[in-house]
Amino acid sequence: MATLKDKTVFITGASAGIGRACAAAFAREGARLLLCARRMAKLAELQTELQDKYDVDCHLLELDVCVQKDVEKTIENLPPDWQSIDILINNAGLSRGLAKFHEADLTDWEEMIDTNIKGLLYVSRVVVPGMVASNAGHIVNIGSIAGHEVYPGGNVYCATKHAVDAITKGLQIDLVDTPVRVSAVDPGMVETEFSLVRFHGDAEKAKTVYKGLTPLHGEDIAEAVIFCVTRPAHVNIHQLRIMPTAQAAAAVAHRKS
Ligand code: NDP
Ligand code: 8X3
């Protein structure tokens, strides 16, 4: 297993859920953390927690990945000792709404496309050239079962995650003549702030998503990410699909009443 000690890891969307769990897992492994999100207070809280527990070296970025100019400026102006990024975890993402196509809100669509597709592209476009130039690096895209299947009301969210799947495959092809590796980690239901965000803050509705079954936790996904990035240099995990035992497909789950 390759060591992550002193590797610089950039995690987008580290203020909650899977990104937050990834930050903790990489801190435990001795990595240096470059963490971004829009909610700086949440990032600062996480930094304190991880510094107390692991004495981690951490640099925080208040960044909306949807704003291309900000992404470019922020990453290009990183302090010198943070400029060389070894591992990029493209995690920032969201779903908005679960309406039928003909009833959906256009602003929900725009937000999902801007964050899940364009945000991931903006960040990767700035980070990947440095990896190619230094002949090292690993990109992990957090996709979804929704990148392989479509479910009722999932229309545009599923489209964005299918796009992430295509971007991952495109990167794997375009980087094949370099040592830079690209992996996708594609989960089913993970209990995070995801459903709260999908239902615009309706906590009751969000809770019903996980009712009667044991969902995945952010930590389950973080361990899969750690697995991908600690394989020997000649091994590239292309894709890991991870489901709760009680979920067989995007729209097939077994719930105890
Ligand atoms: P959470 O809502 O718990 O976390 C999402 C994170 O993304 C937050 O830290 C949020 O930070 C950040 N984020 C959202 N928009 C932006 C933005 N414009 N700029 C920067 N950061 C942003 O959800 P999850 O942890 O569940 O989701 C993480 C990823 O996992 C997403 O890509 C999601 O699609 C994917 N996924 C989730 C599954 C699930 O069931 N939960 C299953 C499969 C995939 P802030 O609001 O502070 O900016
Ligand atoms: C999140 C999981 O099943 O809601 O990507 O699409 S699902």
GROMACS .gro file of C-alpha atoms and ligand atoms in nm:
model
  312
    1MET     CA    1   0.000   0.000   0.000
    2ALA     CA    2   0.142   0.340  -0.103
    3THR     CA    3   0.179   0.592   0.175
    4LEU     CA    4  -0.018   0.916   0.185
    5LYS     CA    5   0.218   1.080   0.435
    6ASP     CA    6   0.279   1.444   0.335
    7LYS     CA    7   0.084   1.407   0.008
    8THR     CA    8  -0.114   1.721  -0.078
    9VAL     CA    9  -0.480   1.634  -0.125
   10PHE     CA   10  -0.735   1.881  -0.262
   11ILE     CA   11  -1.092   1.792  -0.164
   12THR     CA   12  -1.381   1.994  -0.307
   13GLY     CA   13  -1.695   2.016  -0.096
   14ALA     CA   14  -1.524   1.925   0.230
   15SER     CA   15  -1.765   2.106   0.463
   16ALA     CA   16  -2.011   1.814   0.488
   17GLY     CA   17  -2.088   1.452   0.409
   18ILE     CA   18  -1.854   1.249   0.191
   19GLY     CA   19  -1.600   1.531   0.145
   20ARG     CA   20  -1.578   1.586   0.519
   21ALA     CA   21  -1.531   1.211   0.578
   22CYS     CA   22  -1.258   1.204   0.309
   23ALA     CA   23  -1.079   1.492   0.484
   24ALA     CA   24  -1.078   1.297   0.812
   25ALA     CA   25  -0.956   0.977   0.644
   26PHE     CA   26  -0.670   1.155   0.462
   27ALA     CA   27  -0.576   1.342   0.784
   28ARG     CA   28  -0.554   1.009   0.964
   29GLU     CA   29  -0.316   0.887   0.691
   30GLY     CA   30  -0.086   1.189   0.740
   31ALA     CA   31  -0.175   1.382   0.423
   32ARG     CA   32  -0.180   1.763   0.391
   33LEU     CA   33  -0.528   1.895   0.320
   34LEU     CA   34  -0.642   2.162   0.081
   35LEU     CA   35  -1.014   2.193   0.153
   36CYS     CA   36  -1.275   2.397  -0.030
   37ALA     CA   37  -1.644   2.474   0.010
   38ARG     CA   38  -1.870   2.779   0.027
   39ARG     CA   39  -1.940   2.750   0.403
   40MET     CA   40  -1.613   2.866   0.556
   41ALA     CA   41  -1.737   2.828   0.916
   42LYS     CA   42  -1.795   2.456   0.862
   43LEU     CA   43  -1.447   2.418   0.712
   44ALA     CA   44  -1.289   2.604   1.003
   45GLU     CA   45  -1.469   2.377   1.250
   46LEU     CA   46  -1.340   2.070   1.063
   47GLN     CA   47  -0.986   2.210   1.054
   48THR     CA   48  -0.984   2.256   1.432
   49GLU     CA   49  -1.119   1.904   1.484
   50LEU     CA   50  -0.862   1.744   1.254
   51GLN     CA   51  -0.571   1.948   1.388
   52ASP     CA   52  -0.660   1.844   1.745
   53LYS     CA   53  -0.687   1.479   1.647
   54TYR     CA   54  -0.414   1.436   1.384
   55ASP     CA   55  -0.205   1.756   1.394
   56VAL     CA   56  -0.283   1.788   1.024
   57ASP     CA   57  -0.144   2.059   0.796
   58CYS     CA   58  -0.453   2.219   0.645
   59HIS     CA   59  -0.526   2.511   0.411
   60LEU     CA   60  -0.885   2.629   0.364
   61LEU     CA   61  -1.036   2.785   0.053
   62GLU     CA   62  -1.372   2.960   0.050
   63LEU     CA   63  -1.465   2.871  -0.306
   64ASP     CA   64  -1.776   2.819  -0.515
   65VAL     CA   65  -1.666   2.570  -0.782
   66CYS     CA   66  -1.931   2.707  -1.020
   67VAL     CA   67  -1.750   3.039  -1.060
   68GLN     CA   68  -1.481   2.968  -1.318
   69LYS     CA   69  -1.280   3.289  -1.267
   70ASP     CA   70  -1.267   3.232  -0.889
   71VAL     CA   71  -1.164   2.869  -0.934
   72GLU     CA   72  -0.882   2.969  -1.167
   73LYS     CA   73  -0.764   3.261  -0.953
   74THR     CA   74  -0.782   3.071  -0.623
   75ILE     CA   75  -0.591   2.767  -0.745
   76GLU     CA   76  -0.334   2.964  -0.945
   77ASN     CA   77  -0.264   3.185  -0.642
   78LEU     CA   78  -0.219   2.913  -0.383
   79PRO     CA   79   0.071   2.970  -0.141
   80PRO     CA   80   0.391   2.819  -0.289
   81ASP     CA   81   0.397   2.518  -0.058
   82TRP     CA   82   0.037   2.427  -0.158
   83GLN     CA   83   0.078   2.456  -0.535
   84SER     CA   84   0.181   2.099  -0.604
   85ILE     CA   85  -0.135   1.889  -0.574
   86ASP     CA   86  -0.084   1.513  -0.557
   87ILE     CA   87  -0.447   1.402  -0.530
   88LEU     CA   88  -0.767   1.578  -0.637
   89ILE     CA   89  -1.100   1.456  -0.499
   90ASN     CA   90  -1.379   1.604  -0.712
   91ASN     CA   91  -1.659   1.565  -0.460
   92ALA     CA   92  -1.853   1.896  -0.451
   93GLY     CA   93  -2.196   1.825  -0.589
   94LEU     CA   94  -2.568   1.833  -0.521
   95SER     CA   95  -2.913   1.735  -0.630
   96ARG     CA   96  -3.204   1.976  -0.639
   97GLY     CA   97  -3.562   1.852  -0.650
   98LEU     CA   98  -3.715   1.526  -0.765
   99ALA     CA   99  -3.981   1.664  -0.996
  100LYS     CA  100  -4.095   1.509  -1.320
  101PHE     CA  101  -3.914   1.657  -1.621
  102HIS     CA  102  -4.211   1.866  -1.740
  103GLU     CA  103  -4.272   2.009  -1.392
  104ALA     CA  104  -3.911   2.073  -1.286
  105ASP     CA  105  -3.769   2.408  -1.183
  106LEU     CA  106  -3.512   2.543  -1.429
  107THR     CA  107  -3.301   2.699  -1.153
  108ASP     CA  108  -3.266   2.352  -0.995
  109TRP     CA  109  -3.141   2.218  -1.329
  110GLU     CA  110  -2.895   2.505  -1.372
  111GLU     CA  111  -2.755   2.458  -1.022
  112MET     CA  112  -2.697   2.083  -1.071
  113ILE     CA  113  -2.537   2.130  -1.413
  114ASP     CA  114  -2.322   2.421  -1.292
  115THR     CA  115  -2.198   2.236  -0.984
  116ASN     CA  116  -2.178   1.870  -1.081
  117ILE     CA  117  -2.050   1.913  -1.436
  118LYS     CA  118  -1.909   2.260  -1.487
  119GLY     CA  119  -1.761   2.293  -1.135
  120LEU     CA  120  -1.582   1.959  -1.168
  121LEU     CA  121  -1.450   2.061  -1.510
  122TYR     CA  122  -1.329   2.404  -1.394
  123VAL     CA  123  -1.135   2.260  -1.098
  124SER     CA  124  -0.988   1.972  -1.298
  125ARG     CA  125  -0.887   2.195  -1.590
  126VAL     CA  126  -0.672   2.406  -1.354
  127VAL     CA  127  -0.527   2.119  -1.148
  128VAL     CA  128  -0.458   1.848  -1.408
  129PRO     CA  129  -0.190   2.036  -1.612
  130GLY     CA  130   0.026   2.056  -1.299
  131MET     CA  131  -0.009   1.680  -1.249
  132VAL     CA  132   0.087   1.611  -1.610
  133ALA     CA  133   0.386   1.847  -1.586
  134SER     CA  134   0.510   1.679  -1.269
  135ASN     CA  135   0.446   1.326  -1.401
  136ALA     CA  136   0.241   1.231  -1.095
  137GLY     CA  137  -0.109   1.262  -0.964
  138HIS     CA  138  -0.443   1.098  -0.901
  139ILE     CA  139  -0.792   1.234  -0.963
  140VAL     CA  140  -1.090   1.073  -0.791
  141ASN     CA  141  -1.432   1.176  -0.916
  142ILE     CA  142  -1.726   1.110  -0.686
  143GLY     CA  143  -1.991   0.996  -0.931
  144SER     CA  144  -2.303   0.801  -0.836
  145ILE     CA  145  -2.522   0.503  -0.912
  146ALA     CA  146  -2.717   0.785  -1.083
  147GLY     CA  147  -2.434   0.794  -1.336
  148HIS     CA  148  -2.527   0.443  -1.446
  149GLU     CA  149  -2.903   0.436  -1.400
  150VAL     CA  150  -3.194   0.678  -1.424
  151TYR     CA  151  -3.480   0.683  -1.172
  152PRO     CA  152  -3.816   0.865  -1.156
  153GLY     CA  153  -3.761   1.238  -1.107
  154GLY     CA  154  -3.385   1.189  -1.134
  155ASN     CA  155  -3.377   1.324  -1.489
  156VAL     CA  156  -3.120   1.605  -1.477
  157TYR     CA  157  -2.935   1.492  -1.161
  158CYS     CA  158  -2.881   1.154  -1.333
  159ALA     CA  159  -2.771   1.335  -1.649
  160THR     CA  160  -2.506   1.525  -1.454
  161LYS     CA  161  -2.372   1.205  -1.299
  162HIS     CA  162  -2.373   1.031  -1.640
  163ALA     CA  163  -2.163   1.330  -1.751
  164VAL     CA  164  -1.922   1.274  -1.460
  165ASP     CA  165  -1.889   0.911  -1.575
  166ALA     CA  166  -1.807   1.029  -1.930
  167ILE     CA  167  -1.559   1.290  -1.803
  168THR     CA  168  -1.384   1.024  -1.592
  169LYS     CA  169  -1.353   0.795  -1.895
  170GLY     CA  170  -1.237   1.083  -2.115
  171LEU     CA  171  -0.968   1.176  -1.865
  172GLN     CA  172  -0.853   0.815  -1.839
  173ILE     CA  173  -0.812   0.806  -2.216
  174ASP     CA  174  -0.644   1.146  -2.251
  175LEU     CA  175  -0.400   1.077  -1.965
  176VAL     CA  176  -0.310   0.722  -2.069
  177ASP     CA  177   0.037   0.833  -2.186
  178THR     CA  178   0.109   0.988  -1.845
  179PRO     CA  179   0.146   0.836  -1.496
  180VAL     CA  180  -0.158   1.036  -1.378
  181ARG     CA  181  -0.441   0.808  -1.263
  182VAL     CA  182  -0.816   0.871  -1.270
  183SER     CA  183  -1.072   0.682  -1.062
  184ALA     CA  184  -1.446   0.706  -1.012
  185VAL     CA  185  -1.614   0.618  -0.684
  186ASP     CA  186  -1.986   0.577  -0.748
  187PRO     CA  187  -2.209   0.532  -0.443
  188GLY     CA  188  -2.574   0.450  -0.390
  189MET     CA  189  -2.755   0.604  -0.092
  190VAL     CA  190  -2.521   0.776   0.155
  191GLU     CA  191  -2.679   0.955   0.451
  192THR     CA  192  -2.535   1.306   0.440
  193GLU     CA  193  -2.683   1.653   0.383
  194PHE     CA  194  -2.757   1.537   0.026
  195SER     CA  195  -3.132   1.479   0.069
  196LEU     CA  196  -3.174   1.791   0.283
  197VAL     CA  197  -3.021   1.989  -0.004
  198ARG     CA  198  -3.227   1.800  -0.265
  199PHE     CA  199  -3.549   1.888  -0.082
  200HIS     CA  200  -3.445   2.249  -0.018
  201GLY     CA  201  -3.410   2.208   0.360
  202ASP     CA  202  -3.720   1.990   0.426
  203ALA     CA  203  -3.573   1.767   0.701
  204GLU     CA  204  -3.881   1.541   0.731
  205LYS     CA  205  -3.878   1.462   0.360
  206ALA     CA  206  -3.502   1.407   0.368
  207LYS     CA  207  -3.535   1.156   0.654
  208THR     CA  208  -3.783   0.939   0.463
  209VAL     CA  209  -3.516   0.866   0.199
  210TYR     CA  210  -3.327   0.649   0.450
  211LYS     CA  211  -3.630   0.512   0.636
  212GLY     CA  212  -3.630   0.140   0.711
  213LEU     CA  213  -3.281   0.065   0.581
  214THR     CA  214  -2.919   0.117   0.674
  215PRO     CA  215  -2.767   0.360   0.423
  216LEU     CA  216  -2.398   0.407   0.354
  217HIS     CA  217  -2.207   0.661   0.561
  218GLY     CA  218  -1.955   0.917   0.437
  219GLU     CA  219  -1.681   0.709   0.602
  220ASP     CA  220  -1.764   0.405   0.384
  221ILE     CA  221  -1.698   0.613   0.074
  222ALA     CA  222  -1.386   0.775   0.221
  223GLU     CA  223  -1.233   0.430   0.281
  224ALA     CA  224  -1.300   0.339  -0.084
  225VAL     CA  225  -1.128   0.659  -0.195
  226ILE     CA  226  -0.828   0.578   0.026
  227PHE     CA  227  -0.816   0.231  -0.134
  228CYS     CA  228  -0.807   0.380  -0.486
  229VAL     CA  229  -0.521   0.619  -0.413
  230THR     CA  230  -0.301   0.374  -0.223
  231ARG     CA  231  -0.264   0.111  -0.497
  232PRO     CA  232   0.084   0.065  -0.648
  233ALA     CA  233   0.171   0.307  -0.932
  234HIS     CA  234   0.092   0.053  -1.207
  235VAL     CA  235  -0.263  -0.007  -1.078
  236ASN     CA  236  -0.549   0.226  -1.166
  237ILE     CA  237  -0.890   0.152  -1.015
  238HIS     CA  238  -1.120   0.275  -1.291
  239GLN     CA  239  -1.446   0.257  -1.105
  240LEU     CA  240  -1.585   0.143  -0.772
  241ARG     CA  241  -1.962   0.109  -0.740
  242ILE     CA  242  -2.071   0.092  -0.377
  243MET     CA  243  -2.426   0.027  -0.257
  244PRO     CA  244  -2.593  -0.023   0.079
  245THR     CA  245  -2.665  -0.395   0.121
  246ALA     CA  246  -3.036  -0.308   0.123
  247GLN     CA  247  -3.018  -0.120  -0.210
  248ALA     CA  248  -2.988  -0.327  -0.528
  249ALA     CA  249  -3.035  -0.051  -0.785
  250ALA     CA  250  -3.105   0.322  -0.784
  251ALA     CA  251  -3.478   0.262  -0.744
  252VAL     CA  252  -3.475  -0.081  -0.574
  253ALA     CA  253  -3.434  -0.083  -0.197
  254HIS     CA  254  -3.554  -0.320   0.075
  255ARG     CA  255  -3.710  -0.133   0.366
  256LYS     CA  256  -3.819  -0.284   0.699
  257SER     CA  257  -4.150  -0.139   0.809
  258NDP     P1  258  -2.350   1.694   0.114
  258NDP     O1  259  -2.462   1.787   0.081
  258NDP     O2  260  -2.344   1.638   0.252
  258NDP     O3  261  -2.210   1.762   0.081
  258NDP     C1  262  -2.192   1.832  -0.040
  258NDP     C2  263  -2.063   1.913  -0.030
  258NDP     O4  264  -2.045   1.979  -0.156
  258NDP     C3  265  -2.070   2.018   0.078
  258NDP     O5  266  -1.946   2.025   0.142
  258NDP     C4  267  -2.096   2.147   0.001
  258NDP     O6  268  -2.034   2.257   0.067
  258NDP     C5  269  -2.020   2.118  -0.129
  258NDP     N1  270  -2.067   2.199  -0.240
  258NDP     C6  271  -2.188   2.203  -0.298
  258NDP     N2  272  -2.192   2.295  -0.394
  258NDP     C7  273  -2.069   2.355  -0.396
  258NDP     C8  274  -2.012   2.458  -0.472
  258NDP     N3  275  -2.082   2.523  -0.567
  258NDP     N4  276  -1.883   2.494  -0.449
  258NDP     C9  277  -1.811   2.430  -0.354
  258NDP     N5  278  -1.861   2.330  -0.278
  258NDP    C10  279  -1.988   2.293  -0.299
  258NDP     O7  280  -2.361   1.577   0.006
  258NDP     P2  281  -2.273   1.445  -0.016
  258NDP     O8  282  -2.157   1.442   0.072
  258NDP     O9  283  -2.367   1.331  -0.014
  258NDP    O10  284  -2.231   1.467  -0.167
  258NDP    C11  285  -2.097   1.468  -0.210
  258NDP    C12  286  -2.090   1.411  -0.350
  258NDP    O11  287  -2.133   1.277  -0.348
  258NDP    C13  288  -2.179   1.482  -0.452
  258NDP    O12  289  -2.109   1.494  -0.573
  258NDP    C14  290  -2.298   1.387  -0.467
  258NDP    O13  291  -2.359   1.400  -0.592
  258NDP    C15  292  -2.229   1.255  -0.451
  258NDP     N6  293  -2.313   1.142  -0.415
  258NDP    C16  294  -2.390   1.146  -0.302
  258NDP    C17  295  -2.466   1.038  -0.268
  258NDP    C18  296  -2.557   1.038  -0.151
  258NDP    O14  297  -2.649   0.952  -0.146
  258NDP     N7  298  -2.538   1.122  -0.052
  258NDP    C19  299  -2.465   0.916  -0.349
  258NDP    C20  300  -2.383   0.926  -0.467
  258NDP    C21  301  -2.308   1.033  -0.494
  258NDP     P3  302  -2.094   2.404   0.081
  258NDP    O15  303  -2.243   2.393   0.084
  258NDP    O16  304  -2.035   2.451   0.210
  258NDP    O17  305  -2.041   2.477  -0.037
  2598X3     C1  306  -2.705   1.009  -0.505
  2598X3     C2  307  -2.768   0.876  -0.496
  2598X3     O1  308  -2.965   0.733  -0.571
  2598X3     O2  309  -3.013   0.958  -0.496
  2598X3     O3  310  -2.624   1.024  -0.616
  2598X3     O4  311  -2.909   0.922  -0.706
  2598X3     S1  312  -2.920   0.874  -0.570
   0.00000   0.00000   0.00000
